[in-house]
Coordinates of N, CA, C and O in Angstrom, one line a residue:
M161 N 108.2 91.3 101.2 CA 107.2 92.1 102.0 C 106.4 92.9 101.0 O 106.9 93.4 100.0
K162 N 105.1 93.0 101.3 CA 104.2 93.8 100.4 C 104.5 95.3 100.5 O 105.1 95.7 101.5
K163 N 104.1 96.0 99.5 CA 104.2 97.5 99.6 C 103.4 98.0 100.8 O 102.4 97.4 101.2
G164 N 103.8 99.1 101.3 CA 103.1 99.7 102.4 C 103.7 99.3 103.8 O 104.7 98.7 103.8
L165 N 103.0 99.8 104.8 CA 103.5 99.5 106.2 C 103.3 98.1 106.6 O 102.3 97.4 106.3
K166 N 104.2 97.6 107.4 CA 104.1 96.3 108.1 C 104.5 96.6 109.5 O 105.5 97.2 109.7
I167 N 103.7 96.1 110.4 CA 104.0 96.3 111.8 C 104.0 95.0 112.6 O 103.1 94.2 112.4
T168 N 105.0 94.8 113.4 CA 105.0 93.6 114.3 C 105.1 94.1 115.7 O 105.6 95.2 116.0
Y169 N 104.5 93.3 116.6 CA 104.5 93.6 118.0 C 104.9 92.4 118.8 O 104.3 91.3 118.6
D170 N 105.8 92.5 119.6 CA 106.3 91.4 120.5 C 105.7 91.6 121.9 O 106.1 92.6 122.6
K171 N 104.8 90.8 122.3 CA 104.1 90.9 123.6 C 105.1 90.8 124.7 O 105.0 91.6 125.7
E172 N 106.0 89.9 124.6 CA 106.9 89.7 125.7 C 107.8 90.9 126.0 O 108.1 91.3 127.1
A173 N 108.3 91.5 124.9 CA 109.2 92.6 125.0 C 108.4 94.0 125.0 O 109.0 95.0 125.3
D174 N 107.1 93.9 124.8 CA 106.2 95.1 124.7 C 106.9 96.1 123.7 O 107.0 97.3 124.0
A175 N 107.3 95.6 122.5 CA 108.0 96.4 121.5 C 107.3 96.2 120.2 O 106.8 95.2 119.8
M176 N 107.2 97.3 119.5 CA 106.6 97.4 118.1 C 107.7 97.8 117.1 O 108.6 98.6 117.4
Y177 N 107.7 97.2 116.0 CA 108.6 97.6 114.9 C 107.7 97.9 113.7 O 106.9 97.1 113.3
I178 N 108.0 99.1 113.1 CA 107.2 99.5 111.9 C 108.2 99.5 110.8 O 109.2 100.2 110.7
Y179 N 108.0 98.6 109.8 CA 108.8 98.5 108.6 C 108.3 99.5 107.6 O 107.2 99.5 107.2
L180 N 109.2 100.4 107.2 CA 108.9 101.4 106.2 C 109.2 101.0 104.8 O 108.6 101.4 103.8
N181 N 110.2 100.1 104.6 CA 110.6 99.7 103.3 C 111.5 98.5 103.5 O 111.8 98.0 104.6
E182 N 112.1 98.0 102.4 CA 113.0 96.8 102.4 C 114.5 97.1 102.3 O 115.2 96.2 102.1
R183 N 114.8 98.3 102.4 CA 116.2 98.7 102.3 C 117.1 98.1 103.4 O 116.6 97.8 104.5
K184 N 118.4 97.9 103.2 CA 119.3 97.3 104.1 C 119.6 98.4 105.2 O 119.9 99.5 104.9
I185 N 119.6 97.9 106.5 CA 119.9 98.8 107.6 C 121.4 99.0 107.8 O 122.1 98.1 107.8
K186 N 121.8 100.3 107.8 CA 123.2 100.6 108.0 C 123.5 100.9 109.5 O 124.5 100.4 110.1
R187 N 122.6 101.6 110.2 CA 122.8 101.9 111.6 C 121.4 102.3 112.2 O 120.4 102.5 111.5
T188 N 121.4 102.4 113.5 CA 120.2 102.7 114.3 C 120.5 104.0 115.0 O 121.5 104.2 115.7
K189 N 119.5 104.9 115.0 CA 119.6 106.2 115.7 C 118.6 106.2 116.8 O 117.4 105.8 116.6
E190 N 119.0 106.7 118.0 CA 118.1 106.8 119.1 C 117.4 108.2 119.0 O 118.0 109.2 119.1
V191 N 116.1 108.1 118.9 CA 115.3 109.4 118.8 C 114.9 109.8 120.2 O 115.0 111.0 120.6
S192 N 114.5 108.9 121.1 CA 114.4 109.1 122.5 C 114.8 107.8 123.2 O 115.2 106.9 122.5
N193 N 114.7 107.8 124.5 CA 115.2 106.5 125.2 C 114.4 105.3 124.9 O 114.8 104.2 125.2
L194 N 113.2 105.5 124.3 CA 112.3 104.3 123.9 C 112.0 104.3 122.5 O 111.1 103.4 122.1
V195 N 112.5 105.1 121.6 CA 112.2 105.1 120.2 C 113.5 105.1 119.4 O 114.4 106.0 119.6
F196 N 113.6 104.2 118.5 CA 114.8 104.0 117.6 C 114.4 104.0 116.2 O 113.4 103.4 115.8
V197 N 115.2 104.6 115.3 CA 115.0 104.6 113.9 C 116.2 104.0 113.2 O 117.3 104.4 113.4
D198 N 115.9 102.9 112.4 CA 116.9 102.3 111.6 C 117.0 103.1 110.3 O 116.0 103.4 109.7
V199 N 118.2 103.4 109.8 CA 118.4 104.1 108.6 C 119.4 103.3 107.6 O 120.1 102.5 108.1
D200 N 119.3 103.7 106.4 CA 120.1 103.0 105.4 C 121.4 103.8 105.1 O 121.7 104.7 105.9
S201 N 122.2 103.4 104.1 CA 123.5 104.0 103.9 C 123.3 105.5 103.4 O 124.3 106.3 103.5
K202 N 122.1 105.9 103.0 CA 121.9 107.3 102.6 C 121.2 108.1 103.7 O 120.6 109.1 103.5
N203 N 121.1 107.5 104.9 CA 120.6 108.1 106.1 C 119.0 108.2 106.0 O 118.4 109.1 106.6
Q204 N 118.4 107.4 105.1 CA 116.9 107.4 105.0 C 116.3 106.4 105.9 O 116.9 105.3 106.1
P205 N 115.2 106.7 106.5 CA 114.6 105.7 107.4 C 114.1 104.4 106.8 O 113.6 104.4 105.7
V206 N 114.4 103.3 107.5 CA 114.0 102.0 107.0 C 113.0 101.4 107.9 O 112.0 100.7 107.5
G207 N 113.0 101.7 109.2 CA 112.1 101.2 110.2 C 112.2 101.9 111.5 O 113.1 102.6 111.8
V208 N 111.1 101.7 112.3 CA 111.1 102.4 113.6 C 110.7 101.4 114.7 O 109.8 100.6 114.5
E209 N 111.5 101.4 115.8 CA 111.2 100.5 116.9 C 110.8 101.4 118.1 O 111.4 102.4 118.4
I210 N 109.6 100.9 118.7 CA 109.1 101.6 119.8 C 109.0 100.6 121.0 O 108.4 99.6 120.9
L211 N 109.6 101.0 122.1 CA 109.6 100.2 123.3 C 108.5 100.6 124.3 O 108.1 101.8 124.2
N212 N 108.0 99.7 125.2 CA 107.0 100.0 126.1 C 105.7 100.6 125.4 O 105.1 101.5 125.8
V213 N 105.4 99.9 124.3 CA 104.3 100.3 123.4 C 102.9 100.4 124.1 O 102.2 101.4 123.9
S214 N 102.6 99.4 124.9 CA 101.2 99.3 125.4 C 101.0 100.5 126.4 O 99.9 101.0 126.5
R215 N 102.0 100.9 127.1 CA 101.9 102.1 128.0 C 101.9 103.4 127.2 O 101.2 104.3 127.6
R216 N 102.6 103.4 126.1 CA 102.6 104.7 125.3 C 101.4 104.9 124.4 O 101.0 106.0 124.2
L217 N 101.0 103.8 123.7 CA 99.9 103.9 122.8 C 98.6 103.4 123.2 O 97.6 103.6 122.6
G218 N 98.5 102.7 124.3 CA 97.3 102.1 124.9 C 97.1 100.7 124.5 O 97.5 100.3 123.4
R219 N 96.6 99.9 125.4 CA 96.5 98.5 125.2 C 95.4 98.2 124.1 O 95.3 97.1 123.6
S220 N 94.5 99.1 123.9 CA 93.4 98.9 123.0 C 93.8 98.5 121.5 O 93.2 97.8 120.8
I221 N 95.0 99.0 121.1 CA 95.4 98.7 119.7 C 95.9 97.2 119.6 O 95.9 96.7 118.5
F222 N 96.1 96.5 120.7 CA 96.5 95.1 120.6 C 95.3 94.2 121.0 O 95.6 93.0 121.1
G223 N 94.1 94.7 121.1 CA 93.0 93.8 121.3 C 92.8 93.4 122.8 O 91.9 92.5 123.0
S224 N 93.5 93.9 123.7 CA 93.3 93.5 125.1 C 92.2 94.2 125.8 O 91.8 93.9 126.9
E225 N 91.7 95.3 125.2 CA 90.5 96.0 125.7 C 89.8 96.7 124.6 O 90.4 96.9 123.5
K226 N 88.6 97.1 124.7 CA 87.9 97.8 123.7 C 88.3 99.2 123.5 O 88.5 99.9 124.6
P227 N 88.6 99.7 122.3 CA 89.0 101.0 122.2 C 87.9 102.0 122.5 O 86.8 101.8 122.2
K228 N 88.2 103.1 123.1 CA 87.2 104.1 123.4 C 87.0 105.0 122.2 O 86.0 105.7 122.1
Q229 N 88.0 105.1 121.3 CA 87.9 105.9 120.1 C 88.7 105.3 119.0 O 89.6 104.5 119.3
K230 N 88.4 105.6 117.8 CA 89.2 105.0 116.7 C 90.6 105.6 116.7 O 90.8 106.8 117.1
N231 N 91.6 104.7 116.5 CA 93.0 105.2 116.5 C 93.6 105.0 115.2 O 93.1 104.4 114.3
I232 N 94.8 105.5 115.0 CA 95.5 105.5 113.7 C 95.9 104.1 113.3 O 96.1 103.9 112.1
F233 N 95.9 103.2 114.2 CA 96.4 101.8 113.9 C 95.2 100.9 113.5 O 95.4 99.8 113.1
S234 N 94.0 101.4 113.5 CA 92.8 100.5 113.3 C 92.8 99.9 111.9 O 92.2 98.9 111.7
S235 N 93.3 100.6 110.9 CA 93.3 100.0 109.6 C 94.6 99.4 109.1 O 94.7 98.9 108.0
I236 N 95.6 99.3 110.0 CA 96.9 98.7 109.7 C 96.9 97.3 110.4 O 96.8 97.2 111.6
P237 N 97.2 96.2 109.6 CA 97.3 94.9 110.3 C 98.5 94.9 111.1 O 99.6 95.3 110.7
I238 N 98.4 94.4 112.3 CA 99.5 94.3 113.2 C 99.8 92.8 113.5 O 98.9 92.1 113.9
E239 N 101.0 92.3 113.2 CA 101.3 90.9 113.5 C 101.8 90.8 114.9 O 102.7 91.4 115.3
I240 N 101.0 90.0 115.7 CA 101.3 89.9 117.1 C 102.3 88.7 117.2 O 102.0 87.6 116.8
L241 N 103.4 88.9 117.8 CA 104.4 87.8 118.0 C 104.5 87.4 119.5 O 104.1 88.2 120.3
S242 N 104.9 86.2 119.7 CA 105.1 85.8 121.1 C 106.3 84.9 121.2 O 106.6 84.1 120.3
N243 N 107.1 85.2 122.2 CA 108.3 84.5 122.5 C 109.3 84.5 121.3 O 110.2 83.7 121.2
T244 N 109.2 85.5 120.4 CA 110.1 85.6 119.3 C 110.7 87.0 119.3 O 109.9 87.9 119.1
P245 N 112.0 87.1 119.5 CA 112.5 88.5 119.4 C 112.5 89.0 118.0 O 112.8 88.3 117.1
V246 N 112.0 90.2 117.9 CA 111.8 90.9 116.6 C 113.0 91.7 116.2 O 113.4 91.9 115.1
F247 N 113.6 92.3 117.3 CA 114.7 93.3 117.1 C 116.0 92.7 117.4 O 116.2 92.3 118.6
A248 N 116.9 92.7 116.5 CA 118.3 92.2 116.8 C 119.2 93.4 117.0 O 119.0 94.5 116.6

């Protein structure tokens, strides 16, 4: 994986995963009922999973409608997945 953020989005699950680094995941912490953070053995964040993304962040970040304003994801490439579970 390249340096920097990598984001994947699974349309079927309406779930986004934000990869923060390549460290090995030790466990997952629930931040809210729809947001989970994977951490390594030193309790440092490795990635973030967000469920029900289109309802929470708006459909415009996924290209299904024109954005009304610039958003924080406009400069981050988002890999759109289909029929492929991203989160194990």
